[in-house]
Structures are given as structure tokens and as C-alpha cells.
mmCIF file of C-alpha atoms in Angstrom:
data_model
loop_
_atom_site.group_PDB
_atom_site.id
_atom_site.type_symbol
_atom_site.label_atom_id
_atom_site.label_comp_id
_atom_site.label_asym_id
_atom_site.label_seq_id
_atom_site.Cartn_x
_atom_site.Cartn_y
_atom_site.Cartn_z
ATOM 1 C CA MET A 28 -11.896 36.338 -10.463
ATOM 2 C CA LYS A 29 -9.426 36.239 -13.129
ATOM 3 C CA SER A 30 -7.738 33.448 -11.287
ATOM 4 C CA VAL A 31 -10.902 31.394 -11.336
ATOM 5 C CA GLN A 32 -11.193 31.954 -15.064
ATOM 6 C CA PHE A 33 -7.644 30.791 -15.629
ATOM 7 C CA ILE A 34 -8.250 27.822 -13.653
ATOM 8 C CA ILE A 35 -11.368 26.941 -15.376
ATOM 9 C CA GLU A 36 -9.532 27.405 -18.734
ATOM 10 C CA ILE A 37 -6.822 25.149 -17.706
ATOM 11 C CA PHE A 38 -9.200 22.467 -16.717
ATOM 12 C CA GLN A 39 -10.949 22.710 -20.037
ATOM 13 C CA LYS A 40 -7.663 22.485 -22.036
ATOM 14 C CA TYR A 41 -6.041 19.833 -19.832
ATOM 15 C CA PRO A 42 -8.736 17.802 -17.888
ATOM 16 C CA ARG A 43 -6.592 14.696 -17.790
ATOM 17 C CA LEU A 44 -3.416 16.457 -16.258
ATOM 18 C CA CYS A 45 -5.612 18.391 -13.797
ATOM 19 C CA ILE A 46 -7.381 15.337 -12.709
ATOM 20 C CA ILE A 47 -4.010 13.607 -12.148
ATOM 21 C CA ASN A 48 -2.724 16.565 -10.362
ATOM 22 C CA ILE A 49 -5.832 16.399 -7.965
ATOM 23 C CA LEU A 50 -5.565 12.665 -7.529
ATOM 24 C CA THR A 51 -1.883 12.885 -6.821
ATOM 25 C CA SER A 52 -2.272 15.752 -4.322
ATOM 26 C CA ILE A 53 -5.031 13.748 -2.448
ATOM 27 C CA MET A 54 -2.623 10.653 -2.500
ATOM 28 C CA MET A 55 0.216 12.650 -1.186
ATOM 29 C CA SER A 56 -1.830 14.037 1.725
ATOM 30 C CA PHE A 57 -3.347 10.628 2.581
ATOM 31 C CA VAL A 58 0.013 8.844 2.836
ATOM 32 C CA GLY A 59 1.668 11.685 4.580
ATOM 33 C CA ALA A 60 -1.092 11.735 7.099
ATOM 34 C CA LEU A 61 -0.767 7.875 7.587
ATOM 35 C CA ALA A 62 3.030 8.328 8.187
ATOM 36 C CA LEU A 63 2.409 10.867 10.782
ATOM 37 C CA LEU A 64 -0.183 8.604 12.635
ATOM 38 C CA SER A 65 2.236 5.777 12.359
ATOM 39 C CA LEU A 66 4.476 7.665 14.774
ATOM 40 C CA SER A 67 1.970 7.750 17.743
ATOM 41 C CA PRO A 68 1.983 3.982 18.469
ATOM 42 C CA ILE A 69 5.821 4.018 18.478
ATOM 43 C CA ILE A 70 5.891 6.797 20.991
ATOM 44 C CA ASP A 71 3.040 4.968 23.001
ATOM 45 C CA MET A 72 4.933 1.745 23.000
ATOM 46 C CA PHE A 73 8.033 3.332 24.289
ATOM 47 C CA LEU A 74 6.290 5.129 27.136
ATOM 48 C CA HIS A 75 4.017 2.107 28.168
ATOM 49 C CA GLN A 76 6.313 -0.845 27.658
ATOM 50 C CA ASP A 77 4.136 -2.976 29.915
ATOM 51 C CA GLY A 78 1.119 -2.463 27.483
ATOM 52 C CA GLN A 79 -0.911 -0.668 30.100
ATOM 53 C CA GLY A 80 -2.546 2.790 29.408
ATOM 54 C CA LEU A 81 -1.973 2.659 25.521
ATOM 55 C CA SER A 82 -3.963 5.302 23.572
ATOM 56 C CA SER A 83 -7.095 4.437 21.465
ATOM 57 C CA LEU A 84 -5.028 5.096 18.339
ATOM 58 C CA THR A 85 -2.351 2.608 19.238
ATOM 59 C CA LEU A 86 -5.042 0.006 20.143
ATOM 60 C CA LYS A 87 -6.627 0.540 16.775
ATOM 61 C CA VAL A 88 -3.416 0.395 14.793
ATOM 62 C CA THR A 89 -2.334 -2.785 16.557
ATOM 63 C CA ALA A 90 -5.874 -4.310 16.036
ATOM 64 C CA VAL A 91 -5.466 -3.513 12.278
ATOM 65 C CA MET A 92 -2.002 -5.047 12.155
ATOM 66 C CA ARG A 93 -3.135 -8.324 13.856
ATOM 67 C CA ALA A 94 -6.001 -8.526 11.580
ATOM 68 C CA LEU A 95 -3.478 -8.407 8.675
ATOM 69 C CA GLY A 96 -1.432 -11.064 10.271
ATOM 70 C CA ILE A 97 1.321 -8.731 11.117
ATOM 71 C CA PRO A 98 2.807 -8.775 14.635
ATOM 72 C CA ALA A 99 2.096 -5.563 16.689
ATOM 73 C CA THR A 100 5.608 -5.156 18.021
ATOM 74 C CA LEU A 101 7.833 -2.212 18.288
ATOM 75 C CA PRO A 102 10.118 -3.347 15.411
ATOM 76 C CA TRP A 103 7.045 -4.007 13.141
ATOM 77 C CA GLU A 104 5.603 -0.564 14.015
ATOM 78 C CA MET A 105 8.925 1.150 13.285
ATOM 79 C CA GLY A 106 9.137 -0.576 9.914
ATOM 80 C CA LEU A 107 5.697 0.377 9.061
ATOM 81 C CA MET A 108 6.652 3.816 9.790
ATOM 82 C CA VAL A 109 9.618 3.950 7.782
ATOM 83 C CA PHE A 110 7.728 2.320 4.843
ATOM 84 C CA LEU A 111 5.072 5.024 5.170
ATOM 85 C CA VAL A 112 7.608 7.803 5.192
ATOM 86 C CA ILE A 113 9.285 6.385 2.001
ATOM 87 C CA ALA A 114 5.970 6.105 0.428
ATOM 88 C CA ALA A 115 5.045 9.621 1.253
ATOM 89 C CA SER A 116 8.388 10.848 -0.193
ATOM 90 C CA ALA A 117 7.689 8.894 -3.342
ATOM 91 C CA ALA A 118 4.281 10.307 -3.656
ATOM 92 C CA GLN A 119 5.807 13.777 -3.295
ATOM 93 C CA VAL A 120 8.294 13.086 -6.021
ATOM 94 C CA LEU A 121 5.536 11.884 -8.228
ATOM 95 C CA GLY A 122 3.456 14.911 -7.313
ATOM 96 C CA ASN A 123 6.231 17.279 -8.327
ATOM 97 C CA HIS A 124 6.642 15.450 -11.578
ATOM 98 C CA VAL A 125 3.053 15.837 -12.450
ATOM 99 C CA ILE A 126 3.147 19.494 -11.527
ATOM 100 C CA VAL A 127 6.280 19.872 -13.956
ATOM 101 C CA VAL A 128 4.514 18.005 -16.664
ATOM 102 C CA THR A 129 1.513 20.188 -16.463
ATOM 103 C CA THR A 130 3.577 23.358 -16.460
ATOM 104 C CA HIS A 131 5.502 22.387 -19.480
ATOM 105 C CA ALA A 132 2.303 21.449 -21.268
ATOM 106 C CA LEU A 133 0.970 24.961 -20.539
ATOM 107 C CA HIS A 134 4.252 26.544 -21.597
ATOM 108 C CA LYS A 135 4.188 24.682 -24.799
ATOM 109 C CA ASP A 136 0.687 25.693 -25.613
ATOM 110 C CA LEU A 137 1.457 29.350 -24.900
ATOM 111 C CA MET A 138 4.631 29.416 -26.752
ATOM 112 C CA ILE A 139 3.214 27.935 -29.857
ATOM 113 C CA GLY A 140 0.151 30.104 -29.791
ATOM 114 C CA CYS A 141 2.237 33.289 -29.198
ATOM 115 C CA PHE A 142 4.704 32.418 -32.038
ATOM 116 C CA GLU A 143 1.944 31.725 -34.344
ATOM 117 C CA ASP A 144 0.335 35.059 -33.580
ATOM 118 C CA PHE A 145 3.808 36.653 -33.835
ATOM 119 C CA PHE A 146 4.621 35.382 -37.245
ATOM 120 C CA ARG A 147 1.172 36.166 -38.577
ATOM 121 C CA ALA A 148 1.624 39.723 -37.762
ATOM 122 C CA LYS A 149 2.050 42.395 -40.665
ATOM 123 C CA TRP A 150 5.401 43.594 -41.926
ATOM 124 C CA LEU A 151 4.773 46.889 -40.299
ATOM 125 C CA PHE A 152 4.857 45.348 -36.802
ATOM 126 C CA PHE A 153 8.539 43.822 -37.531
ATOM 127 C CA SER A 154 9.968 46.819 -39.301
ATOM 128 C CA GLY A 155 8.556 49.269 -36.783
ATOM 129 C CA ASN A 156 10.016 47.638 -33.655
ATOM 130 C CA GLU A 157 13.200 46.010 -32.674
ATOM 131 C CA GLN A 158 12.736 42.279 -33.203
ATOM 132 C CA GLY A 159 15.240 41.037 -30.518
ATOM 133 C CA LYS A 160 13.533 43.134 -27.820
ATOM 134 C CA ILE A 161 10.153 42.110 -28.792
ATOM 135 C CA PHE A 162 11.211 38.351 -28.853
ATOM 136 C CA ASN A 163 12.932 38.518 -25.624
ATOM 137 C CA THR A 164 10.081 40.251 -23.825
ATOM 138 C CA LEU A 165 7.642 37.635 -25.349
ATOM 139 C CA ASN A 166 9.729 34.744 -23.894
ATOM 140 C CA ARG A 167 10.033 36.261 -20.500
ATOM 141 C CA GLU A 168 6.439 37.114 -20.170
ATOM 142 C CA LEU A 169 5.379 33.662 -21.424
ATOM 143 C CA ALA A 170 7.584 32.001 -18.814
ATOM 144 C CA CYS A 171 6.044 34.232 -16.129
ATOM 145 C CA VAL A 172 2.447 33.336 -17.246
ATOM 146 C CA GLY A 173 3.343 29.678 -17.198
ATOM 147 C CA ASP A 174 4.936 29.901 -13.839
ATOM 148 C CA GLY A 175 1.629 31.503 -12.666
ATOM 149 C CA LEU A 176 0.050 28.067 -12.660
ATOM 150 C CA ILE A 177 2.336 26.720 -9.991
ATOM 151 C CA SER A 178 1.462 29.856 -7.657
ATOM 152 C CA ILE A 179 -2.296 29.276 -8.270
ATOM 153 C CA GLY A 180 -2.154 25.736 -7.682
#
């Protein structure tokens, strides 16, 4: 239940970053699935070089390629697969970047809020405790909380 509350709070504080994260994840999955599906026609063309007995997926892919004016030959199919694999890798890099940006935004917000609370504390709080231990513990725990976003996502 606390995870759901945390996610709702993150969505309320960072709606733009959360929407970008979701869209990037969808794009990564879609391009990755296309890259995987592009392998089937290549294998099919290797197995059935005479063109007889091709799968329905291969027939659909070649029909789409012909409709776009692209020759449905083995080199073009291989080129399409390489392009889609590169696009899937680029989408993965973009997705990782968006996750890191979101994590840094969360860390920044947590750090600033905690430091403001830390410096507003009464003098007794500072004089009664060892400041170095408090500061190091605060930094370590804030990093753990911020990294919790990645494990939830």
C-alpha cells in the first residue's frame, strides 16, 4: 500500500517526467517487439528459398514492404532487422536516460527538503548529537529512498 502511495505522490510531483517515462517504456517495448518480429521473415526466407510454404507473418511483412515500395528480398529484410535493432537500442538508451533524470529530480527534491528541515532544527538537536554522523546518515538514507524509485518502477 505504501508503494502505491509513493507512486501517486511521484505522479503528483512530477507528472511530466512520469508520462515521459511511460511513453518511453511503451516505445521501447514496441520497437523491441518489431525487431524481434523482423527476425521471423529472415529465417523463413532462409528455410524456404523457393518462396513456397512461407509463414503468414512473412507474407504480411513482405506485403507491407511492397506496399511501401521496398523490395521484399533477403538483404532488405536483413537491413530492416538491423535498423530495428539499432532503433530498439537507441530507445533503450533514451529510456535509461529518462529514468536517471527522474531519479535525479527526486533526489534533488528530497535532499533540499531534508536539508531545509535539518537547518530549521533547534540548537538542542545540533548540540545533543554528533553532526557528522547525522549528516552522513541523512545522505545515505536519502540516496536509498531515491533509489527506491528505480526498484518500484
